[in-house]
Amino acid sequence: SKNATWYSKRILPIAVLQTANVVMNTTSLKYIGAGFNSIIGVLCPVLTALMSAALGQSFKSLAWFGIVIAIAGDAVISREGLRNLTLEGQSASLALLGMMLGIGALFARSIRSVLMDCQMN
């Protein structure tokens, strides 16, 4: 029916992305802890802005400068966070798995936000 098609195109992708976000983010906590997970999550606004820009949204030069600073800062902190995990006895492969799950959740959140913005504007 027309309603089912509308829901499957507009609501279902957002619901699936939100579910993926929650599952991946929660699972990542098992391997990297809340502190390191939140460092990864700091990049959500940056990734959302980059995805929006890829879809045609324009940003001022100062905004791009802020994005570069945020990425650089997060990279330094994430590298240190990974080093601390391995010093605490966490295997590097499990820490990497936790990071990948956190990054997957980050992408799911960002894509969901862009989809919601496209529907509202």
CSV table of N, CA, C and O in Angstrom, one decimal:
chain,number,residue,atom,x,y,z
A,1,SER,N,0.8,-1.2,0.0
A,1,SER,CA,0.0,0.0,0.0
A,1,SER,C,0.9,1.2,0.0
A,1,SER,O,2.1,1.2,0.2
A,2,LYS,N,0.3,2.4,-0.2
A,2,LYS,CA,1.0,3.7,-0.3
A,2,LYS,C,1.6,4.0,1.1
A,2,LYS,O,2.8,4.5,1.1
A,3,ASN,N,0.9,3.7,2.2
A,3,ASN,CA,1.5,4.0,3.5
A,3,ASN,C,2.7,3.1,3.8
A,3,ASN,O,3.7,3.6,4.4
A,4,ALA,N,2.6,1.9,3.5
A,4,ALA,CA,3.7,0.9,3.7
A,4,ALA,C,4.9,1.4,2.9
A,4,ALA,O,6.1,1.3,3.5
A,5,THR,N,4.8,1.8,1.7
A,5,THR,CA,5.9,2.3,0.9
A,5,THR,C,6.5,3.5,1.5
A,5,THR,O,7.7,3.6,1.6
A,6,TRP,N,5.7,4.4,1.9
A,6,TRP,CA,6.1,5.7,2.5
A,6,TRP,C,7.0,5.4,3.8
A,6,TRP,O,8.1,5.9,4.0
A,7,TYR,N,6.4,4.5,4.7
A,7,TYR,CA,7.1,4.1,5.9
A,7,TYR,C,8.4,3.4,5.6
A,7,TYR,O,9.5,3.7,6.3
A,8,SER,N,8.4,2.5,4.6
A,8,SER,CA,9.7,1.8,4.3
A,8,SER,C,10.7,2.7,3.7
A,8,SER,O,11.9,2.4,3.9
A,9,LYS,N,10.4,3.7,3.1
A,9,LYS,CA,11.4,4.6,2.5
A,9,LYS,C,11.8,5.7,3.5
A,9,LYS,O,12.9,6.2,3.4
A,10,ARG,N,10.9,6.2,4.3
A,10,ARG,CA,11.2,7.3,5.2
A,10,ARG,C,11.5,7.0,6.6
A,10,ARG,O,12.4,7.6,7.2
A,11,ILE,N,10.8,6.0,7.2
A,11,ILE,CA,11.0,5.7,8.6
A,11,ILE,C,11.9,4.5,8.8
A,11,ILE,O,12.8,4.6,9.7
A,12,LEU,N,11.8,3.5,8.1
A,12,LEU,CA,12.5,2.3,8.3
A,12,LEU,C,14.0,2.5,8.2
A,12,LEU,O,14.7,2.0,9.1
A,13,PRO,N,14.6,3.2,7.3
A,13,PRO,CA,16.0,3.4,7.3
A,13,PRO,C,16.5,4.1,8.6
A,13,PRO,O,17.6,3.8,9.1
A,14,ILE,N,15.8,5.1,9.0
A,14,ILE,CA,16.2,5.8,10.3
A,14,ILE,C,16.1,4.8,11.5
A,14,ILE,O,17.0,4.8,12.3
A,15,ALA,N,15.0,4.0,11.5
A,15,ALA,CA,14.9,3.1,12.6
A,15,ALA,C,16.0,2.0,12.6
A,15,ALA,O,16.6,1.7,13.7
A,16,VAL,N,16.4,1.5,11.4
A,16,VAL,CA,17.4,0.5,11.3
A,16,VAL,C,18.8,1.2,11.7
A,16,VAL,O,19.6,0.6,12.5
A,17,LEU,N,19.0,2.4,11.3
A,17,LEU,CA,20.3,3.1,11.7
A,17,LEU,C,20.3,3.3,13.2
A,17,LEU,O,21.4,3.2,13.8
A,18,GLN,N,19.2,3.7,13.8
A,18,GLN,CA,19.2,4.0,15.2
A,18,GLN,C,19.5,2.7,16.0
A,18,GLN,O,20.2,2.6,16.9
A,19,THR,N,18.9,1.6,15.5
A,19,THR,CA,19.1,0.3,16.2
A,19,THR,C,20.6,-0.1,16.0
A,19,THR,O,21.2,-0.6,17.0
A,20,ALA,N,21.1,0.0,14.8
A,20,ALA,CA,22.5,-0.3,14.6
A,20,ALA,C,23.4,0.5,15.5
A,20,ALA,O,24.4,0.0,16.1
A,21,ASN,N,23.1,1.8,15.6
A,21,ASN,CA,23.9,2.7,16.5
A,21,ASN,C,23.9,2.2,17.9
A,21,ASN,O,25.0,2.1,18.5
A,22,VAL,N,22.7,1.9,18.4
A,22,VAL,CA,22.7,1.5,19.8
A,22,VAL,C,23.4,0.1,20.0
A,22,VAL,O,24.1,0.0,21.0
A,23,VAL,N,23.2,-0.8,19.1
A,23,VAL,CA,23.8,-2.1,19.3
A,23,VAL,C,25.4,-2.0,19.2
A,23,VAL,O,26.1,-2.5,20.1
A,24,MET,N,25.9,-1.3,18.2
A,24,MET,CA,27.3,-1.2,18.0
A,24,MET,C,27.9,-0.4,19.2
A,24,MET,O,29.0,-0.7,19.7
A,25,ASN,N,27.3,0.7,19.5
A,25,ASN,CA,27.8,1.6,20.6
A,25,ASN,C,27.9,0.8,21.9
A,25,ASN,O,28.9,0.9,22.7
A,26,THR,N,26.8,0.1,22.3
A,26,THR,CA,26.8,-0.6,23.5
A,26,THR,C,27.8,-1.7,23.5
A,26,THR,O,28.5,-2.0,24.5
A,27,THR,N,27.9,-2.4,22.4
A,27,THR,CA,28.9,-3.5,22.3
A,27,THR,C,30.3,-3.0,22.4
A,27,THR,O,31.1,-3.7,23.1
A,28,SER,N,30.6,-1.9,21.9
A,28,SER,CA,31.9,-1.3,21.9
A,28,SER,C,32.4,-1.1,23.4
A,28,SER,O,33.5,-1.1,23.7
A,29,LEU,N,31.4,-0.8,24.2
A,29,LEU,CA,31.7,-0.5,25.6
A,29,LEU,C,32.4,-1.7,26.3
A,29,LEU,O,33.1,-1.5,27.3
A,30,LYS,N,32.1,-2.9,25.8
A,30,LYS,CA,32.7,-4.1,26.4
A,30,LYS,C,34.2,-4.1,26.2
A,30,LYS,O,34.9,-4.7,27.0
A,31,TYR,N,34.6,-3.5,25.1
A,31,TYR,CA,36.0,-3.6,24.7
A,31,TYR,C,36.9,-2.3,24.9
A,31,TYR,O,38.1,-2.4,25.1
A,32,ILE,N,36.3,-1.2,24.9
A,32,ILE,CA,37.1,0.1,25.0
A,32,ILE,C,36.7,1.0,26.2
A,32,ILE,O,37.3,1.9,26.5
A,33,GLY,N,35.6,0.7,26.8
A,33,GLY,CA,35.1,1.5,27.9
A,33,GLY,C,34.5,2.8,27.5
A,33,GLY,O,34.6,3.3,26.4
A,34,ALA,N,33.8,3.4,28.5
A,34,ALA,CA,33.0,4.6,28.2
A,34,ALA,C,33.8,5.8,27.8
A,34,ALA,O,33.4,6.6,26.9
A,35,GLY,N,34.9,6.0,28.4
A,35,GLY,CA,35.7,7.2,28.2
A,35,GLY,C,36.3,7.2,26.8
A,35,GLY,O,36.1,8.2,26.0
A,36,PHE,N,36.9,6.1,26.3
A,36,PHE,CA,37.4,6.1,25.0
A,36,PHE,C,36.3,6.1,23.9
A,36,PHE,O,36.4,6.7,22.9
A,37,ASN,N,35.2,5.4,24.3
A,37,ASN,CA,34.0,5.5,23.4
A,37,ASN,C,33.5,6.9,23.2
A,37,ASN,O,33.2,7.3,22.1
A,38,SER,N,33.5,7.7,24.2
A,38,SER,CA,33.0,9.0,24.1
A,38,SER,C,34.0,9.9,23.3
A,38,SER,O,33.5,10.8,22.6
A,39,ILE,N,35.3,9.6,23.3
A,39,ILE,CA,36.2,10.3,22.5
A,39,ILE,C,35.9,10.1,21.0
A,39,ILE,O,35.9,11.0,20.2
A,40,ILE,N,35.6,8.8,20.7
A,40,ILE,CA,35.2,8.5,19.3
A,40,ILE,C,33.9,9.3,18.9
A,40,ILE,O,33.8,9.9,17.9
A,41,GLY,N,33.0,9.3,19.9
A,41,GLY,CA,31.7,9.9,19.6
A,41,GLY,C,31.7,11.4,19.4
A,41,GLY,O,30.8,12.0,18.8
A,42,VAL,N,32.8,12.0,19.9
A,42,VAL,CA,33.0,13.5,19.7
A,42,VAL,C,33.0,13.8,18.2
A,42,VAL,O,32.6,14.9,17.9
A,43,LEU,N,33.4,12.9,17.4
A,43,LEU,CA,33.5,13.2,16.0
A,43,LEU,C,32.1,13.2,15.3
A,43,LEU,O,32.0,13.5,14.1
A,44,CYS,N,31.0,12.8,16.0
A,44,CYS,CA,29.7,12.8,15.3
A,44,CYS,C,29.3,14.0,14.6
A,44,CYS,O,28.9,14.0,13.4
A,45,PRO,N,29.4,15.2,15.2
A,45,PRO,CA,29.1,16.4,14.5
A,45,PRO,C,30.0,16.7,13.3
A,45,PRO,O,29.5,17.2,12.3
A,46,VAL,N,31.2,16.3,13.4
A,46,VAL,CA,32.2,16.5,12.3
A,46,VAL,C,31.8,15.6,11.1
A,46,VAL,O,31.7,16.1,10.0
A,47,LEU,N,31.5,14.3,11.4
A,47,LEU,CA,31.1,13.4,10.3
A,47,LEU,C,29.8,13.8,9.7
A,47,LEU,O,29.6,13.7,8.5
A,48,THR,N,28.9,14.2,10.5
A,48,THR,CA,27.6,14.7,10.0
A,48,THR,C,27.7,15.9,9.1
A,48,THR,O,27.1,16.0,8.1
A,49,ALA,N,28.6,16.8,9.5
A,49,ALA,CA,28.9,18.0,8.6
A,49,ALA,C,29.5,17.6,7.3
A,49,ALA,O,29.1,18.1,6.3
A,50,LEU,N,30.4,16.6,7.4
A,50,LEU,CA,31.1,16.2,6.2
A,50,LEU,C,30.1,15.5,5.2
A,50,LEU,O,30.1,15.7,4.0
A,51,MET,N,29.2,14.7,5.8
A,51,MET,CA,28.2,14.0,5.0
A,51,MET,C,27.2,15.0,4.4
A,51,MET,O,26.8,14.9,3.2
A,52,SER,N,26.8,16.0,5.2
A,52,SER,CA,25.9,17.0,4.7
A,52,SER,C,26.6,17.8,3.5
A,52,SER,O,26.0,18.1,2.5
A,53,ALA,N,27.9,18.1,3.7
A,53,ALA,CA,28.6,18.8,2.6
A,53,ALA,C,28.7,18.0,1.4
A,53,ALA,O,28.6,18.5,0.2
A,54,ALA,N,28.8,16.6,1.5
A,54,ALA,CA,28.9,15.8,0.4
A,54,ALA,C,27.5,15.8,-0.4
A,54,ALA,O,27.5,15.5,-1.6
A,55,LEU,N,26.5,16.1,0.3
A,55,LEU,CA,25.1,16.1,-0.3
A,55,LEU,C,24.7,17.5,-0.7
A,55,LEU,O,23.6,17.8,-1.1
A,56,GLY,N,25.7,18.5,-0.6
A,56,GLY,CA,25.5,19.8,-1.2
A,56,GLY,C,25.3,20.9,-0.2
A,56,GLY,O,25.2,22.1,-0.6
A,57,GLN,N,25.3,20.7,1.1
A,57,GLN,CA,25.3,21.7,2.1
A,57,GLN,C,26.6,22.5,2.1
A,57,GLN,O,27.6,21.9,2.0
A,58,SER,N,26.5,23.8,2.2
A,58,SER,CA,27.7,24.6,2.2
A,58,SER,C,28.0,25.1,3.6
A,58,SER,O,27.1,25.4,4.4
A,59,PHE,N,29.3,25.2,3.9
A,59,PHE,CA,29.8,25.7,5.2
A,59,PHE,C,30.8,26.8,4.9
A,59,PHE,O,31.5,26.8,3.9
A,60,LYS,N,30.9,27.7,5.8
A,60,LYS,CA,31.9,28.8,5.8
A,60,LYS,C,33.3,28.3,6.1
A,60,LYS,O,33.5,27.2,6.7
A,61,SER,N,34.3,29.0,5.6
A,61,SER,CA,35.7,28.6,5.8
A,61,SER,C,36.0,28.4,7.3
A,61,SER,O,36.8,27.4,7.6
A,62,LEU,N,35.5,29.2,8.2
A,62,LEU,CA,35.8,29.1,9.6
A,62,LEU,C,35.3,27.7,10.1
A,62,LEU,O,35.9,27.1,11.0
A,63,ALA,N,34.1,27.3,9.6
A,63,ALA,CA,33.6,26.0,10.0
A,63,ALA,C,34.5,24.9,9.6
A,63,ALA,O,34.7,23.9,10.4
A,64,TRP,N,35.1,24.9,8.4
A,64,TRP,CA,36.0,23.9,7.9
A,64,TRP,C,37.2,23.9,8.8
A,64,TRP,O,37.8,22.8,9.1
A,65,PHE,N,37.7,25.1,9.2
A,65,PHE,CA,38.9,25.2,10.1
A,65,PHE,C,38.6,24.5,11.4
A,65,PHE,O,39.4,23.7,11.9
A,66,GLY,N,37.4,24.7,11.9
A,66,GLY,CA,37.0,24.0,13.2
A,66,GLY,C,36.9,22.5,13.0
A,66,GLY,O,37.3,21.8,13.9
A,67,ILE,N,36.4,22.0,11.9
A,67,ILE,CA,36.4,20.6,11.6
A,67,ILE,C,37.8,20.0,11.6
A,67,ILE,O,38.0,18.9,12.2
A,68,VAL,N,38.7,20.7,10.9
A,68,VAL,CA,40.1,20.2,10.9
A,68,VAL,C,40.7,20.1,12.3
A,68,VAL,O,41.3,19.1,12.6
A,69,ILE,N,40.5,21.1,13.1
A,69,ILE,CA,41.0,21.1,14.5
A,69,ILE,C,40.4,20.0,15.3
A,69,ILE,O,41.1,19.3,16.0
A,70,ALA,N,39.1,19.7,15.1
A,70,ALA,CA,38.4,18.7,15.8
A,70,ALA,C,38.9,17.3,15.4
A,70,ALA,O,39.2,16.4,16.3
A,71,ILE,N,39.1,17.1,14.2
A,71,ILE,CA,39.7,15.8,13.7
A,71,ILE,C,41.1,15.6,14.2
A,71,ILE,O,41.4,14.5,14.7
A,72,ALA,N,41.9,16.6,14.1
A,72,ALA,CA,43.3,16.5,14.6
A,72,ALA,C,43.3,16.2,16.1
A,72,ALA,O,44.1,15.3,16.6
A,73,GLY,N,42.6,16.9,16.9
A,73,GLY,CA,42.5,16.7,18.3
A,73,GLY,C,42.0,15.3,18.7
A,73,GLY,O,42.6,14.7,19.6
A,74,ASP,N,41.0,14.9,18.0
A,74,ASP,CA,40.4,13.6,18.3
A,74,ASP,C,41.4,12.5,17.9
A,74,ASP,O,41.5,11.5,18.6
A,75,ALA,N,42.2,12.7,16.8
A,75,ALA,CA,43.2,11.7,16.4
A,75,ALA,C,44.3,11.5,17.5
A,75,ALA,O,44.7,10.4,17.8
A,76,VAL,N,44.7,12.6,18.0
A,76,VAL,CA,45.8,12.6,19.1
A,76,VAL,C,45.3,11.9,20.3
A,76,VAL,O,45.9,11.0,20.9
A,77,ILE,N,44.1,12.3,20.7
A,77,ILE,CA,43.5,11.7,22.0
A,77,ILE,C,43.2,10.2,21.8
A,77,ILE,O,43.4,9.4,22.6
A,78,SER,N,42.7,9.8,20.6
A,78,SER,CA,42.3,8.4,20.3
A,78,SER,C,43.6,7.6,20.3
A,78,SER,O,43.6,6.4,20.8
A,79,ARG,N,44.7,8.1,19.7
A,79,ARG,CA,45.9,7.3,19.7
A,79,ARG,C,46.4,7.1,21.1
A,79,ARG,O,46.8,6.0,21.5
A,80,GLU,N,46.3,8.1,22.0
A,80,GLU,CA,46.7,7.9,23.4
A,80,GLU,C,45.8,7.0,24.1
A,80,GLU,O,46.2,6.2,24.9
A,81,GLY,N,44.5,7.1,23.8
A,81,GLY,CA,43.5,6.1,24.4
A,81,GLY,C,43.8,4.7,24.1
A,81,GLY,O,43.7,3.8,24.9
A,82,LEU,N,44.2,4.4,22.8
A,82,LEU,CA,44.5,3.1,22.4
A,82,LEU,C,45.7,2.6,23.1
A,82,LEU,O,45.8,1.4,23.6
A,83,ARG,N,46.7,3.5,23.2
A,83,ARG,CA,48.0,3.1,23.9
A,83,ARG,C,47.7,2.7,25.4
A,83,ARG,O,48.2,1.8,25.9
A,84,ASN,N,46.8,3.5,26.0
A,84,ASN,CA,46.5,3.3,27.4
A,84,ASN,C,45.8,1.9,27.6
A,84,ASN,O,46.0,1.2,28.5
A,85,LEU,N,44.9,1.6,26.6
A,85,LEU,CA,44.2,0.3,26.7
A,85,LEU,C,45.1,-0.8,26.6
A,85,LEU,O,45.0,-1.8,27.4
A,86,THR,N,46.1,-0.8,25.7
A,86,THR,CA,47.1,-1.9,25.6
A,86,THR,C,48.0,-1.9,26.8
A,86,THR,O,48.4,-3.0,27.2
A,87,LEU,N,48.3,-0.8,27.4
A,87,LEU,CA,49.1,-0.8,28.7
A,87,LEU,C,48.3,-1.4,29.8
A,87,LEU,O,48.9,-2.0,30.7
A,88,GLU,N,47.0,-1.3,29.8
A,88,GLU,CA,46.2,-1.8,30.9
A,88,GLU,C,45.9,-3.3,30.7
A,88,GLU,O,45.2,-3.9,31.5
A,89,GLY,N,46.5,-3.9,29.7
A,89,GLY,CA,46.3,-5.3,29.5
A,89,GLY,C,45.3,-5.8,28.4
A,89,GLY,O,45.1,-6.9,28.2
A,90,GLN,N,44.6,-4.8,27.9
A,90,GLN,CA,43.6,-5.2,26.8
A,90,GLN,C,44.4,-5.5,25.6
A,90,GLN,O,45.3,-4.9,25.2
A,91,SER,N,44.0,-6.6,24.9
A,91,SER,CA,44.6,-7.0,23.7
A,91,SER,C,44.3,-6.0,22.6
A,91,SER,O,43.2,-5.4,22.6
A,92,ALA,N,45.3,-5.7,21.8
A,92,ALA,CA,45.2,-4.7,20.7
A,92,ALA,C,44.0,-5.1,19.7
A,92,ALA,O,43.3,-4.2,19.3
A,93,SER,N,43.9,-6.4,19.5
A,93,SER,CA,42.8,-6.8,18.5
A,93,SER,C,41.4,-6.5,19.1
A,93,SER,O,40.5,-6.1,18.4
A,94,LEU,N,41.2,-6.7,20.4
A,94,LEU,CA,39.9,-6.5,21.0
A,94,LEU,C,39.7,-5.0,21.1
A,94,LEU,O,38.6,-4.5,20.9
A,95,ALA,N,40.7,-4.2,21.4
A,95,ALA,CA,40.6,-2.8,21.5
A,95,ALA,C,40.2,-2.2,20.1
A,95,ALA,O,39.4,-1.3,19.9
A,96,LEU,N,40.9,-2.8,19.0
A,96,LEU,CA,40.6,-2.4,17.7
A,96,LEU,C,39.1,-2.7,17.3
A,96,LEU,O,38.4,-1.9,16.7
A,97,LEU,N,38.6,-3.9,17.8
A,97,LEU,CA,37.3,-4.3,17.5
A,97,LEU,C,36.3,-3.3,18.2
A,97,LEU,O,35.3,-2.8,17.6
A,98,GLY,N,36.6,-2.9,19.4
A,98,GLY,CA,35.8,-1.9,20.1
A,98,GLY,C,35.8,-0.6,19.4
A,98,GLY,O,34.8,0.1,19.3
A,99,MET,N,37.0,-0.2,18.9
A,99,MET,CA,37.1,1.1,18.1
A,99,MET,C,36.2,1.0,16.9
A,99,MET,O,35.5,1.9,16.5
A,100,MET,N,36.3,-0.1,16.2
A,100,MET,CA,35.5,-0.3,14.9
A,100,MET,C,34.0,-0.2,15.2
A,100,MET,O,33.3,0.3,14.4
A,101,LEU,N,33.6,-0.9,16.3
A,101,LEU,CA,32.2,-0.8,16.7
A,101,LEU,C,31.8,0.6,17.0
A,101,LEU,O,30.7,1.1,16.6
A,102,GLY,N,32.6,1.3,17.7
A,102,GLY,CA,32.4,2.7,18.0
A,102,GLY,C,32.3,3.6,16.8
A,102,GLY,O,31.4,4.4,16.7
A,103,ILE,N,33.2,3.3,15.9
A,103,ILE,CA,33.2,4.1,14.6
A,103,ILE,C,31.9,3.7,13.8
A,103,ILE,O,31.3,4.6,13.1
A,104,GLY,N,31.6,2.4,13.8
A,104,GLY,CA,30.4,2.0,13.1
A,104,GLY,C,29.1,2.7,13.6
A,104,GLY,O,28.3,3.2,12.9
A,105,ALA,N,29.1,2.8,15.0
A,105,ALA,CA,27.9,3.5,15.6
A,105,ALA,C,28.0,5.0,15.2
A,105,ALA,O,26.9,5.6,15.0
A,106,LEU,N,29.2,5.6,15.2
A,106,LEU,CA,29.3,7.0,14.8
A,106,LEU,C,28.8,7.2,13.4
A,106,LEU,O,28.0,8.1,13.1
A,107,PHE,N,29.1,6.3,12.4
A,107,PHE,CA,28.6,6.5,11.1
A,107,PHE,C,27.0,6.3,11.0
A,107,PHE,O,26.3,7.0,10.3
A,108,ALA,N,26.5,5.3,11.8
A,108,ALA,CA,25.1,5.1,11.8
A,108,ALA,C,24.4,6.4,12.4
A,108,ALA,O,23.3,6.8,11.8
A,109,ARG,N,24.9,7.0,13.4
A,109,ARG,CA,24.3,8.2,14.0
A,109,ARG,C,24.3,9.3,13.0
A,109,ARG,O,23.4,10.1,12.8
A,110,SER,N,25.5,9.5,12.3
A,110,SER,CA,25.6,10.6,11.4
A,110,SER,C,24.7,10.5,10.2
A,110,SER,O,24.1,11.4,9.7
A,111,ILE,N,24.7,9.3,9.6
A,111,ILE,CA,23.8,9.0,8.4
A,111,ILE,C,22.3,9.2,8.8
A,111,ILE,O,21.6,9.9,8.1
A,112,ARG,N,22.0,8.7,10.0
A,112,ARG,CA,20.6,8.9,10.5
A,112,ARG,C,20.3,10.4,10.6
A,112,ARG,O,19.2,10.8,10.2
A,113,SER,N,21.2,11.2,11.2
A,113,SER,CA,20.9,12.6,11.3
A,113,SER,C,20.8,13.3,10.0
A,113,SER,O,19.9,14.2,9.8
A,114,VAL,N,21.6,12.9,9.0
A,114,VAL,CA,21.5,13.6,7.7
A,114,VAL,C,20.2,13.2,7.0
A,114,VAL,O,19.5,14.0,6.4
A,115,LEU,N,19.8,11.9,7.2
A,115,LEU,CA,18.5,11.5,6.6
A,115,LEU,C,17.3,12.2,7.2
A,115,LEU,O,16.4,12.6,6.5
A,116,MET,N,17.4,12.4,8.5
A,116,MET,CA,16.3,13.1,9.2
A,116,MET,C,16.3,14.6,8.8
A,116,MET,O,15.2,15.1,8.5
A,117,ASP,N,17.4,15.2,8.6
A,117,ASP,CA,17.5,16.5,8.1
A,117,ASP,C,16.9,16.7,6.7
A,117,ASP,O,16.2,17.6,6.4
A,118,CYS,N,17.2,15.7,5.9
A,118,CYS,CA,16.7,15.7,4.5
A,118,CYS,C,15.2,15.6,4.5
A,118,CYS,O,14.5,16.3,3.6
A,119,GLN,N,14.6,14.9,5.4
A,119,GLN,CA,13.2,14.7,5.4
A,119,GLN,C,12.5,16.0,5.9
A,119,GLN,O,11.4,16.3,5.5
A,120,MET,N,13.2,16.7,6.8
A,120,MET,CA,12.6,17.8,7.5
A,120,MET,C,12.7,19.1,6.7
A,120,MET,O,12.0,20.1,6.8
A,121,ASN,N,13.8,19.2,5.8
A,121,ASN,CA,14.0,20.4,5.1
A,121,ASN,C,13.9,20.2,3.6
A,121,ASN,O,14.0,19.3,3.0
